[in-house]
Short mmCIF file of C-alpha atoms in Angstrom, two decimals:
data_model
loop_
_atom_site.label_atom_id
_atom_site.label_comp_id
_atom_site.label_asym_id
_atom_site.label_seq_id
_atom_site.Cartn_x
_atom_site.Cartn_y
_atom_site.Cartn_z
CA UNK G 102 -3.28 8.18 -29.33
CA UNK G 103 -4.62 6.11 -32.21
CA UNK G 104 -4.33 2.53 -33.38
CA UNK G 105 -1.33 3.56 -35.49
CA UNK G 106 0.65 4.10 -32.29
CA UNK G 107 0.28 0.50 -31.17
CA UNK G 108 3.34 -1.70 -31.67
CA UNK G 109 3.37 -4.37 -34.39
CA UNK G 110 2.62 -7.76 -32.83
CA UNK G 111 4.73 -10.91 -32.85
CA UNK G 112 3.90 -13.47 -35.51
CA UNK G 113 1.51 -16.28 -34.68
CA UNK G 114 2.99 -18.34 -37.52
CA UNK G 115 6.25 -19.26 -35.81
CA UNK G 116 5.32 -21.88 -33.18
CA UNK G 117 8.94 -23.04 -33.14
CA UNK G 118 10.14 -19.63 -31.96
CA UNK G 119 7.31 -19.33 -29.43
CA UNK G 120 8.21 -22.74 -27.98
CA UNK G 121 11.90 -21.77 -27.72
CA UNK G 122 10.93 -18.49 -26.05
CA UNK G 123 8.74 -20.35 -23.55
CA UNK G 124 11.57 -22.75 -22.70
CA UNK G 125 13.92 -19.81 -22.18
CA UNK G 126 11.48 -17.99 -19.89
CA UNK G 127 10.94 -21.11 -17.80
CA UNK G 128 14.67 -21.81 -17.71
CA UNK G 129 15.28 -18.40 -16.16
CA UNK G 130 12.44 -18.88 -13.61
CA UNK G 131 10.40 -16.13 -15.25
CA UNK G 132 7.31 -17.54 -13.54
CA UNK G 133 4.78 -16.29 -11.00
CA UNK G 134 6.71 -17.95 -8.17
CA UNK G 135 10.05 -16.75 -9.50
CA UNK G 136 8.72 -13.21 -9.81
CA UNK G 137 7.44 -13.18 -6.24
CA UNK G 138 10.75 -14.51 -4.93
CA UNK G 139 12.76 -11.93 -6.87
CA UNK G 140 10.65 -8.87 -6.19
CA UNK G 141 9.35 -9.62 -2.71
CA UNK G 142 5.72 -9.29 -1.67
CA UNK G 143 5.50 -5.45 -1.49
CA UNK G 144 6.95 -4.85 -4.98
CA UNK G 145 4.94 -7.74 -6.40
CA UNK G 146 1.72 -6.33 -4.93
CA UNK G 147 2.60 -2.86 -6.22
CA UNK G 148 2.48 -4.18 -9.79
CA UNK G 149 -1.24 -4.87 -9.38
CA UNK G 150 -1.65 -1.18 -8.53
CA UNK G 151 0.16 -0.16 -11.74
CA UNK G 152 3.18 0.92 -9.70
CA UNK G 153 6.46 -0.24 -11.25
CA UNK G 154 9.06 1.73 -9.28
CA UNK G 155 9.51 -0.93 -6.53
CA UNK G 156 9.96 -3.62 -9.20
CA UNK G 157 12.47 -1.49 -11.09
CA UNK G 158 14.47 -1.04 -7.89
CA UNK G 159 14.42 -4.79 -7.27
CA UNK G 160 15.75 -5.61 -10.77
CA UNK G 161 18.85 -3.44 -10.98
CA UNK G 162 21.12 -6.47 -11.12
CA UNK G 163 22.28 -8.47 -14.11
CA UNK G 164 20.80 -11.94 -13.57
CA UNK G 165 18.78 -13.55 -16.39
CA UNK G 166 15.55 -13.19 -14.41
CA UNK G 167 16.13 -9.49 -13.71
CA UNK G 168 16.80 -8.88 -17.40
CA UNK G 169 13.59 -10.64 -18.41
CA UNK G 170 11.48 -8.76 -15.86
CA UNK G 171 12.82 -5.44 -17.11
CA UNK G 172 12.35 -6.46 -20.74
CA UNK G 173 8.91 -8.10 -20.78
CA UNK G 174 7.17 -6.70 -17.69
CA UNK G 175 8.64 -3.24 -17.10
CA UNK G 176 9.17 -2.15 -20.75
CA UNK G 177 12.87 -1.40 -20.33
CA UNK G 178 15.37 -1.96 -23.18
CA UNK G 179 18.21 -4.33 -22.30
CA UNK G 180 21.65 -4.92 -23.86
CA UNK G 181 21.51 -7.17 -26.93
CA UNK G 182 24.71 -8.94 -25.98
CA UNK G 183 23.57 -9.68 -22.43
CA UNK G 184 20.14 -11.01 -23.28
CA UNK G 185 21.64 -13.12 -26.07
CA UNK G 186 22.72 -15.61 -23.46
CA UNK G 187 19.18 -15.88 -22.11
CA UNK G 188 16.86 -15.78 -25.14
CA UNK G 189 17.00 -16.84 -28.80
CA UNK G 190 17.38 -13.16 -29.64
CA UNK G 191 17.75 -13.34 -33.40
CA UNK G 192 14.71 -15.58 -33.75
CA UNK G 193 12.70 -13.32 -31.42
CA UNK G 194 13.72 -10.28 -33.49
CA UNK G 195 12.76 -12.03 -36.72
CA UNK G 196 9.35 -13.19 -35.43
CA UNK G 197 8.53 -9.86 -33.79
CA UNK G 198 8.76 -10.60 -30.07
CA UNK G 199 11.66 -8.14 -29.83
CA UNK G 200 12.65 -4.99 -31.65
CA UNK G 201 15.98 -3.15 -31.86
CA UNK G 202 16.37 -0.15 -29.57
CA UNK G 203 19.38 1.90 -30.56
CA UNK G 204 22.64 0.29 -31.64
CA UNK G 205 23.15 -2.26 -28.90
CA UNK G 206 19.84 -2.81 -27.10
CA UNK G 207 16.59 -4.67 -27.70
CA UNK G 208 13.08 -3.97 -26.45
CA UNK G 209 9.94 -6.09 -26.19
CA UNK G 210 7.07 -5.41 -28.59
CA UNK G 211 4.49 -6.78 -26.12
CA UNK G 212 4.22 -7.22 -22.37
CA UNK G 213 4.49 -10.76 -21.02
CA UNK G 214 3.35 -11.44 -17.47
CA UNK G 215 3.95 -14.77 -15.68
CA UNK G 216 0.68 -16.20 -14.39
CA UNK G 217 0.19 -19.25 -12.23
CA UNK G 218 -2.57 -21.63 -13.30
CA UNK G 219 -4.90 -23.28 -10.75
CA UNK G 220 -3.09 -26.60 -11.12
CA UNK G 221 0.36 -25.09 -10.71
CA UNK G 222 0.80 -24.44 -14.44
CA UNK G 223 3.29 -21.81 -15.56
CA UNK G 224 1.34 -19.62 -17.96
CA UNK G 225 2.09 -16.28 -19.60
CA UNK G 226 -0.39 -13.50 -20.38
CA UNK G 227 0.52 -11.36 -23.38
CA UNK G 228 -0.78 -7.78 -23.65
CA UNK G 229 0.02 -4.46 -25.26
CA UNK G 230 3.03 -2.51 -24.00
CA UNK G 231 2.38 -0.92 -20.64
CA UNK G 232 -0.72 -3.02 -20.02
CA UNK G 233 0.64 -6.06 -18.18
CA UNK G 234 -0.55 -4.63 -14.88
CA UNK G 235 -3.45 -2.38 -13.96
CA UNK G 236 -5.53 -0.47 -16.50
CA UNK G 237 -4.51 1.49 -19.56
CA UNK G 238 -4.74 4.66 -17.48
CA UNK G 239 -1.79 3.46 -15.44
CA UNK G 240 0.53 4.23 -18.34
CA UNK G 241 -1.62 6.74 -20.18
CA UNK G 242 -2.30 4.46 -23.13
CA UNK G 243 -5.48 5.77 -24.75
CA UNK G 244 -5.22 3.72 -27.93
CA UNK G 245 -8.66 2.59 -29.05
CA UNK G 246 -7.72 -1.03 -29.71
CA UNK G 247 -5.34 -1.48 -26.79
CA UNK G 248 -5.43 -4.95 -25.20
CA UNK G 249 -4.97 -5.17 -21.44
CA UNK G 250 -3.36 -7.96 -19.47
CA UNK G 251 -4.28 -9.41 -16.09
CA UNK G 252 -6.53 -7.29 -13.88
CA UNK G 253 -8.70 -7.78 -10.84
CA UNK G 254 -11.79 -8.40 -12.98
CA UNK G 255 -9.98 -11.10 -14.98
CA UNK G 256 -8.89 -13.03 -11.91
CA UNK G 257 -12.28 -12.59 -10.22
CA UNK G 258 -14.08 -14.15 -13.18
CA UNK G 259 -11.53 -16.95 -13.46
CA UNK G 260 -12.00 -17.73 -9.77
CA UNK G 261 -15.81 -17.74 -10.03
CA UNK G 262 -15.97 -20.20 -12.88
CA UNK G 263 -17.09 -23.77 -12.24
CA UNK G 264 -14.15 -25.98 -13.27
CA UNK G 265 -15.46 -29.36 -14.34
CA UNK G 266 -14.44 -31.27 -17.50
CA UNK G 267 -16.58 -30.11 -20.44
CA UNK G 268 -16.72 -30.75 -24.16
CA UNK G 269 -17.15 -27.18 -25.39
CA UNK G 270 -16.41 -23.79 -23.82
CA UNK G 271 -16.98 -20.27 -25.16
CA UNK G 272 -15.12 -17.12 -24.09
CA UNK G 273 -16.95 -13.99 -25.26
CA UNK G 274 -14.75 -10.90 -25.49
CA UNK G 275 -11.56 -12.83 -24.84
CA UNK G 276 -9.18 -9.85 -24.70
CA UNK G 277 -5.71 -11.15 -23.87
CA UNK G 278 -7.10 -14.69 -23.65
CA UNK G 279 -6.91 -15.39 -19.93
CA UNK G 280 -10.39 -16.96 -19.70
CA UNK G 281 -9.76 -19.08 -22.81
CA UNK G 282 -6.48 -20.20 -21.24
CA UNK G 283 -8.25 -21.35 -18.08
CA UNK G 284 -10.96 -23.07 -20.11
CA UNK G 285 -8.39 -24.92 -22.21
CA UNK G 286 -7.28 -26.75 -19.07
CA UNK G 287 -10.64 -28.56 -18.71
CA UNK G 288 -12.49 -28.17 -22.03
CA UNK G 289 -12.01 -30.38 -25.07
CA UNK G 290 -12.80 -27.49 -27.42
CA UNK G 291 -12.50 -23.75 -26.73
CA UNK G 292 -14.00 -21.00 -28.88
CA UNK G 293 -13.02 -17.38 -28.17
CA UNK G 294 -14.52 -14.26 -29.74
CA UNK G 295 -13.68 -10.57 -29.71
CA UNK G 296 -14.75 -7.53 -31.70
CA UNK G 297 -11.09 -6.41 -31.71
CA UNK G 298 -8.90 -8.39 -34.15
CA UNK G 299 -5.82 -7.28 -32.22
CA UNK G 300 -7.21 -9.00 -29.11
CA UNK G 301 -7.66 -12.26 -31.02
CA UNK G 302 -4.04 -12.08 -32.19
CA UNK G 303 -2.82 -11.46 -28.64
CA UNK G 304 -5.04 -14.25 -27.27
CA UNK G 305 -3.41 -16.65 -29.74
CA UNK G 306 0.01 -15.54 -28.46
CA UNK G 307 -1.08 -16.04 -24.83
CA UNK G 308 -2.25 -19.60 -25.51
CA UNK G 309 0.83 -20.51 -27.55
CA UNK G 310 3.36 -19.03 -25.11
CA UNK G 311 1.57 -20.80 -22.24
CA UNK G 312 1.84 -24.15 -23.98
CA UNK G 313 -1.96 -24.48 -24.21
CA UNK G 314 -3.96 -25.90 -27.12
CA UNK G 315 -5.02 -23.36 -29.72
CA UNK G 316 -8.56 -22.00 -29.53
CA UNK G 317 -11.05 -21.38 -32.32
CA UNK G 318 -10.70 -17.58 -32.54
CA UNK G 319 -13.55 -15.61 -34.17
CA UNK G 320 -13.99 -11.91 -34.78
CA UNK G 321 -17.30 -10.26 -33.91
CA UNK G 322 -19.45 -8.81 -31.14
CA UNK G 323 -21.05 -11.01 -28.49
CA UNK G 324 -22.73 -14.02 -30.14
CA UNK G 325 -22.45 -12.73 -33.72
CA UNK G 326 -19.57 -15.09 -34.66
CA UNK G 327 -21.40 -18.11 -33.19
CA UNK G 328 -23.70 -20.16 -35.42
CA UNK G 329 -27.33 -20.55 -34.34
CA UNK G 330 -26.95 -24.29 -33.75
CA UNK G 331 -23.73 -24.07 -31.70
CA UNK G 332 -24.18 -24.74 -27.98
CA UNK G 333 -21.73 -24.95 -25.11
CA UNK G 334 -21.27 -26.51 -21.68
CA UNK G 335 -19.49 -23.41 -20.37
CA UNK G 336 -19.73 -19.74 -21.37
CA UNK G 337 -17.64 -17.03 -19.73
CA UNK G 338 -17.40 -13.32 -20.40
CA UNK G 339 -15.70 -10.32 -18.89
CA UNK G 340 -17.43 -7.98 -21.36
CA UNK G 341 -16.85 -4.27 -21.96
CA UNK G 342 -19.43 -3.52 -19.31
CA UNK G 343 -18.66 0.12 -18.51
CA UNK G 344 -21.76 2.32 -18.78
CA UNK G 345 -20.40 5.35 -20.60
CA UNK G 346 -21.41 8.01 -23.14
CA UNK G 347 -19.98 6.62 -26.39
CA UNK G 348 -17.49 3.82 -26.97
CA UNK G 349 -14.06 5.39 -26.76
CA UNK G 350 -12.07 2.41 -25.46
CA UNK G 351 -12.79 -0.99 -26.97
CA UNK G 352 -11.58 -2.98 -23.96
CA UNK G 353 -14.14 -1.45 -21.59
CA UNK G 354 -16.91 0.55 -23.39
CA UNK G 355 -19.67 -1.60 -24.86
CA UNK G 356 -21.04 0.98 -27.29
CA UNK G 357 -24.69 0.31 -26.38
CA UNK G 358 -26.92 2.60 -24.36
CA UNK G 359 -26.82 2.22 -20.57
CA UNK G 360 -26.49 -1.40 -19.45
CA UNK G 361 -27.97 -2.79 -22.68
CA UNK G 362 -24.81 -4.70 -23.60
CA UNK G 363 -24.82 -6.70 -20.36
CA UNK G 364 -28.57 -7.25 -20.61
CA UNK G 365 -28.31 -8.48 -24.20
CA UNK G 366 -25.42 -10.76 -23.34
CA UNK G 367 -27.30 -12.42 -20.48
CA UNK G 368 -30.63 -12.67 -22.31
CA UNK G 369 -29.05 -14.32 -25.39
CA UNK G 370 -27.18 -16.93 -23.39
CA UNK G 371 -29.99 -19.33 -22.51
CA UNK G 372 -30.34 -20.83 -25.99
CA UNK G 373 -26.54 -21.26 -26.23
CA UNK G 374 -26.19 -23.40 -23.11
CA UNK G 375 -26.44 -27.17 -23.02
CA UNK G 376 -28.54 -28.74 -20.27
CA UNK G 377 -26.66 -28.35 -16.98
CA UNK G 378 -24.20 -25.92 -18.56
CA UNK G 379 -22.92 -22.83 -16.72
CA UNK G 380 -22.46 -19.24 -17.88
CA UNK G 381 -20.45 -16.74 -15.82
CA UNK G 382 -20.40 -12.98 -16.38
CA UNK G 383 -19.10 -9.84 -14.76
CA UNK G 384 -21.45 -6.91 -15.29
CA UNK G 385 -22.50 -3.38 -14.43
CA UNK G 386 -26.14 -2.45 -14.08
CA UNK G 387 -28.04 0.76 -13.58
CA UNK G 388 -29.91 1.71 -10.43
CA UNK G 389 -32.82 3.64 -11.87
CA UNK G 390 -35.09 5.94 -9.89
CA UNK G 391 -38.28 4.18 -8.84
CA UNK G 392 -37.01 0.71 -9.79
CA UNK G 393 -35.62 -2.08 -7.63
CA UNK G 394 -32.28 -3.23 -9.01
CA UNK G 395 -33.14 -6.86 -8.30
CA UNK G 396 -36.26 -6.60 -10.47
CA UNK G 397 -34.14 -5.15 -13.25
CA UNK G 398 -31.67 -8.03 -13.09
CA UNK G 399 -34.32 -10.72 -12.76
CA UNK G 400 -35.84 -9.50 -16.03
CA UNK G 401 -32.53 -10.26 -17.76
CA UNK G 402 -32.54 -13.97 -16.88
CA UNK G 403 -33.45 -16.11 -19.92
CA UNK G 404 -36.18 -18.73 -19.69
CA UNK G 405 -35.01 -22.20 -18.72
CA UNK G 406 -32.10 -20.96 -16.59
CA UNK G 407 -31.42 -20.89 -12.88
CA UNK G 408 -29.55 -17.72 -11.90
CA UNK G 409 -27.41 -16.48 -9.03
CA UNK G 410 -26.80 -12.73 -9.15
CA UNK G 411 -24.50 -11.13 -6.58
CA UNK G 412 -24.09 -7.37 -6.32
CA UNK G 413 -20.61 -6.72 -4.93
CA UNK G 414 -20.45 -2.95 -5.07
CA UNK G 415 -22.57 0.14 -5.70
CA UNK G 416 -21.23 3.56 -6.67
CA UNK G 417 -23.13 6.80 -7.07
CA UNK G 418 -22.87 8.31 -10.55
CA UNK G 419 -20.13 10.79 -9.60
CA UNK G 420 -17.90 8.07 -8.11
CA UNK G 421 -18.52 5.89 -11.13
CA UNK G 422 -17.68 8.59 -13.66
CA UNK G 423 -14.50 9.53 -11.80
CA UNK G 424 -13.36 5.90 -11.62
CA UNK G 425 -13.51 5.35 -15.37
CA UNK G 426 -12.26 8.80 -16.34
CA UNK G 427 -9.19 8.03 -14.24
CA UNK G 428 -8.93 4.57 -15.74
CA UNK G 429 -8.53 6.25 -19.13
CA UNK G 430 -5.99 8.74 -17.72
CA UNK G 431 -8.27 11.71 -18.51
CA UNK G 432 -7.45 13.32 -15.17
CA UNK G 433 -3.87 13.79 -16.38
CA UNK G 434 -4.86 15.75 -19.49
CA UNK G 435 -6.39 19.13 -20.17
CA UNK G 436 -8.59 20.18 -17.21
CA UNK G 437 -11.25 21.68 -19.47
CA UNK G 438 -11.48 18.50 -21.53
CA UNK G 439 -11.68 16.41 -18.35
CA UNK G 440 -14.51 18.61 -17.07
CA UNK G 441 -16.37 18.31 -20.37
CA UNK G 442 -16.07 14.52 -20.36
CA UNK G 443 -17.22 14.37 -16.72
CA UNK G 444 -20.21 16.55 -17.62
CA UNK G 445 -21.10 14.25 -20.52
CA UNK G 446 -21.18 11.22 -18.20
CA UNK G 447 -23.48 13.01 -15.75
CA UNK G 448 -25.73 14.18 -18.61
CA UNK G 449 -26.06 10.57 -19.78
CA UNK G 450 -27.00 9.33 -16.31
CA UNK G 451 -29.45 12.16 -15.72
CA UNK G 452 -31.21 11.45 -19.01
CA UNK G 453 -31.65 7.81 -18.01
CA UNK G 454 -32.67 8.66 -14.41
CA UNK G 455 -29.73 6.62 -13.14
CA UNK G 456 -28.76 7.36 -9.55
CA UNK G 457 -26.08 4.69 -9.07
CA UNK G 458 -24.33 1.79 -10.81
CA UNK G 459 -23.97 -1.72 -9.43
CA UNK G 460 -21.17 -4.17 -10.14
CA UNK G 461 -21.24 -7.88 -9.60
CA UNK G 462 -21.43 -11.44 -10.87
CA UNK G 463 -24.12 -13.20 -12.83
CA UNK G 464 -24.13 -16.99 -13.07
CA UNK G 465 -26.65 -18.91 -15.17
CA UNK G 466 -27.24 -22.65 -15.31
CA UNK G 467 -29.43 -24.29 -17.92
CA UNK G 468 -32.14 -26.34 -16.23
CA UNK G 469 -35.13 -28.42 -17.19
CA UNK G 470 -36.93 -27.49 -13.97
CA UNK G 471 -40.49 -26.24 -14.31
CA UNK G 472 -39.75 -23.32 -11.97
CA UNK G 473 -36.17 -22.03 -12.31
CA UNK G 474 -34.52 -20.48 -9.26
CA UNK G 475 -33.42 -16.84 -9.52
CA UNK G 476 -31.49 -15.51 -6.52
CA UNK G 477 -30.45 -11.84 -6.56
CA UNK G 478 -28.63 -10.57 -3.50
CA UNK G 479 -26.20 -7.94 -2.28
CA UNK G 480 -22.99 -9.24 -0.71
CA UNK G 481 -20.22 -6.60 -0.45
CA UNK G 482 -18.23 -8.53 2.16
CA UNK G 483 -14.93 -10.40 1.65
CA UNK G 484 -15.18 -13.85 0.11
CA UNK G 485 -12.78 -16.74 -0.41
CA UNK G 486 -11.32 -17.17 -3.89
CA UNK G 487 -11.45 -19.27 -5.95
CA UNK G 488 -15.23 -19.56 -5.61
CA UNK G 489 -15.97 -21.99 -8.43
CA UNK G 490 -16.69 -24.90 -6.10
CA UNK G 491 -18.91 -22.65 -3.96
CA UNK G 492 -20.87 -21.62 -7.06
CA UNK G 493 -21.33 -25.23 -8.14
CA UNK G 494 -22.46 -26.19 -4.62
CA UNK G 495 -25.02 -23.35 -4.63
CA UNK G 496 -26.78 -24.82 -7.67
CA UNK G 497 -26.56 -28.34 -6.23
CA UNK G 498 -28.42 -27.05 -3.18
CA UNK G 499 -31.00 -25.37 -5.44
CA UNK G 500 -31.68 -28.78 -7.01
CA UNK G 501 -31.91 -30.43 -3.60
CA UNK G 502 -34.36 -27.90 -2.15
CA UNK G 503 -36.46 -27.94 -5.31
CA UNK G 504 -36.84 -31.71 -4.94
CA UNK G 505 -37.66 -31.68 -1.21
CA UNK G 506 -40.81 -30.21 0.26
CA UNK G 507 -41.08 -29.48 3.97
CA UNK G 508 -42.14 -33.03 4.83
CA UNK G 509 -39.15 -34.43 2.94
CA UNK G 510 -36.82 -32.00 4.71
CA UNK G 511 -37.97 -33.30 8.09
CA UNK G 512 -37.17 -36.85 6.99
CA UNK G 513 -33.72 -35.87 5.68
CA UNK G 514 -30.37 -36.01 7.50
CA UNK G 515 -27.95 -33.05 7.54
CA UNK G 516 -24.43 -32.23 8.63
CA UNK G 517 -23.02 -28.86 9.67
CA UNK G 518 -20.72 -27.47 6.97
CA UNK G 519 -17.04 -27.22 7.73
CA UNK G 520 -15.61 -24.19 9.52
CA UNK G 521 -18.95 -22.78 10.71
CA UNK G 522 -18.72 -21.02 14.08
CA UNK G 523 -21.41 -19.72 16.41
CA UNK G 524 -21.35 -16.22 17.87
CA UNK G 525 -23.60 -15.03 20.69
CA UNK G 526 -24.33 -11.33 20.87
CA UNK G 527 -25.73 -9.63 23.93
CA UNK G 528 -25.02 -7.38 26.88
CA UNK G 529 -22.23 -8.48 29.25
CA UNK G 530 -23.59 -10.49 32.16
CA UNK G 531 -26.98 -11.09 30.55
CA UNK G 532 -28.42 -14.56 31.15
CA UNK G 533 -29.42 -15.07 27.50
CA UNK G 534 -27.90 -13.63 24.31
CA UNK G 535 -29.88 -11.07 22.31
CA UNK G 536 -29.27 -13.11 19.20
CA UNK G 537 -27.15 -15.95 17.86
CA UNK G 538 -25.16 -15.74 14.63
CA UNK G 539 -23.78 -18.60 12.56
CA UNK G 540 -20.74 -17.58 10.53
CA UNK G 541 -18.87 -19.34 7.71
CA UNK G 542 -15.11 -19.07 7.36
CA UNK G 543 -15.09 -20.51 3.83
CA UNK G 544 -16.69 -19.71 0.49
CA UNK G 545 -19.01 -16.71 0.67
CA UNK G 546 -18.21 -16.32 4.38
CA UNK G 547 -21.84 -15.66 5.18
CA UNK G 548 -23.30 -14.80 8.54
CA UNK G 549 -26.94 -15.42 9.45
CA UNK G 550 -29.00 -14.85 12.58
CA UNK G 551 -30.81 -17.84 14.03
CA UNK G 552 -33.02 -18.37 17.05
CA UNK G 553 -32.05 -20.72 19.87
CA UNK G 554 -33.86 -23.61 18.17
CA UNK G 555 -31.99 -22.99 14.91
CA UNK G 556 -28.66 -22.78 16.72
CA UNK G 557 -29.36 -25.95 18.69
CA UNK G 558 -30.53 -27.76 15.57
CA UNK G 559 -27.42 -26.82 13.57
CA UNK G 560 -25.15 -27.76 16.43
CA UNK G 561 -26.30 -31.38 16.61
CA UNK G 562 -26.55 -32.04 12.84
CA UNK G 563 -23.98 -34.79 12.31
CA UNK G 564 -25.95 -36.92 9.84
CA UNK G 565 -27.05 -39.56 12.34
CA UNK G 566 -30.58 -38.33 13.09
CA UNK G 567 -33.29 -37.01 10.80
CA UNK G 568 -34.25 -33.34 11.07
CA UNK G 569 -37.66 -34.27 12.48
CA UNK G 570 -36.20 -36.42 15.26
CA UNK G 571 -33.78 -33.63 16.20
CA UNK G 572 -36.68 -31.18 16.46
CA UNK G 573 -38.66 -33.63 18.59
CA UNK G 574 -35.71 -33.84 20.99
CA UNK G 575 -35.37 -30.04 21.10
CA UNK G 576 -39.10 -29.67 21.76
CA UNK G 577 -38.83 -32.00 24.75
CA UNK G 578 -35.84 -30.02 26.11
CA UNK G 579 -37.49 -26.60 25.83
CA UNK G 580 -41.01 -27.73 26.68
CA UNK G 581 -42.55 -26.84 23.33
CA UNK G 582 -45.22 -28.65 21.35
CA UNK G 583 -43.28 -30.91 18.91
CA UNK G 584 -45.97 -30.60 16.24
CA UNK G 585 -45.82 -26.80 16.35
CA UNK G 586 -42.03 -26.88 16.20
CA UNK G 587 -42.08 -29.20 13.18
CA UNK G 588 -44.51 -26.82 11.49
CA UNK G 589 -42.50 -23.62 11.94
CA UNK G 590 -38.89 -24.80 11.61
CA UNK G 591 -38.60 -26.10 7.99
CA UNK G 592 -38.35 -22.53 6.65
CA UNK G 593 -35.28 -21.94 8.84
CA UNK G 594 -33.78 -25.30 7.82
CA UNK G 595 -34.38 -24.44 4.16
CA UNK G 596 -32.57 -21.11 4.58
CA UNK G 597 -29.60 -22.76 6.31
CA UNK G 598 -29.33 -25.28 3.49
CA UNK G 599 -29.75 -22.62 0.80
CA UNK G 600 -26.94 -20.52 2.28
CA UNK G 601 -24.63 -23.47 2.76
CA UNK G 602 -24.59 -23.76 6.55
CA UNK G 603 -26.12 -27.26 6.41
CA UNK G 604 -25.37 -29.98 3.88
CA UNK G 605 -27.52 -33.01 3.04
CA UNK G 606 -25.89 -36.05 4.61
#
């Protein structure tokens, strides 16, 4: 399939029609909540797996909402006469939102998916036909310039982003425009770039149909469309991070060797961020023989930036190749061609001595600190989304710990974070537990082992006593030298603060 097979797009020059279409969609409850109520949870969840049969079964009626779901989400033609009472059909035909299908039916030229904003907004994500849910492989769309809709990566990045009011935000590789849409809710000015002009057109449709302010849309790769003197308070990117031989699919393949695209993106960000500004990326990175992945990622961090890097998943090269070959639908084609493509992926990895590929999040914050903090960790466990507030709090704690040496920590007051529980692990009937674990039920949902002093310390932190006085009391209870306890405990306190178990009072 080539670019020629992609449908013509609706016009971006008819804001009047787009506004009327938005009003009609809202009037028929074609919203995220309306969709869930109509389809039910199982069919709604199936859409995220690229499975449309349950939704088709749930929309066999003739209500306005069922018609709109079939038309804009499930790519089904609907009777012209019936939808005429729901939409401004003639205007939508004229401006390109709809096309004629046979003598008496109309069909959508793009997918439109209802999407609920974080503040309860009713937004709509526009994408190419068959791409409203899942990947292009879900419908076998191999078109080079195809623009996908909402996926797990999109919502993950949106949930990670720190949401504070900012003057200027930049969305690199905007795709269907979902990150720019989120940014428009709290940024005075939004700039969005993409190497694919079709993506910029669709992003403009997403913003307009969602009732959001227009963004400054620029064509080009990474920072190419951005002037040298332009800086931002927020930068987000869900880049084409797939490590593949060649660049077959624009939406996912970066076209650079190995993980060079992600590395270049991260390294070039420091000079684009204003002081205190955040940058959030999703990325893949190579696990190379004889090299620690954390060292590789630390080398990407630009000077003058704090960083928090979280590896969420690791796949060996065969799993990774199979995942993305299936994403493109190659497994449904000629077996010999599939085998040749698979072989090419493994050849590429072998040549680069890559044994596995990691996936995760990279967050940068511009800092004036003399010694920036770079934390790289593996955390494959479930977390609470959205995580933006957790990310912001992480960097606040970095600032706090950087400003407090051990003596200052002992003078400070702390409180136990909300929803932290203590677990004791040991053999049944034993007098003392083998170890004690503190576990969070919010944010990163971390768990950390502590000794009995650490557990006792955390348990009485309510902000009323300084850390040093608490340790003195514990020393008296357990019969330990208070000076020795004060000497050895700050490292444990620092860790509990760093991981969010304790908060400065």
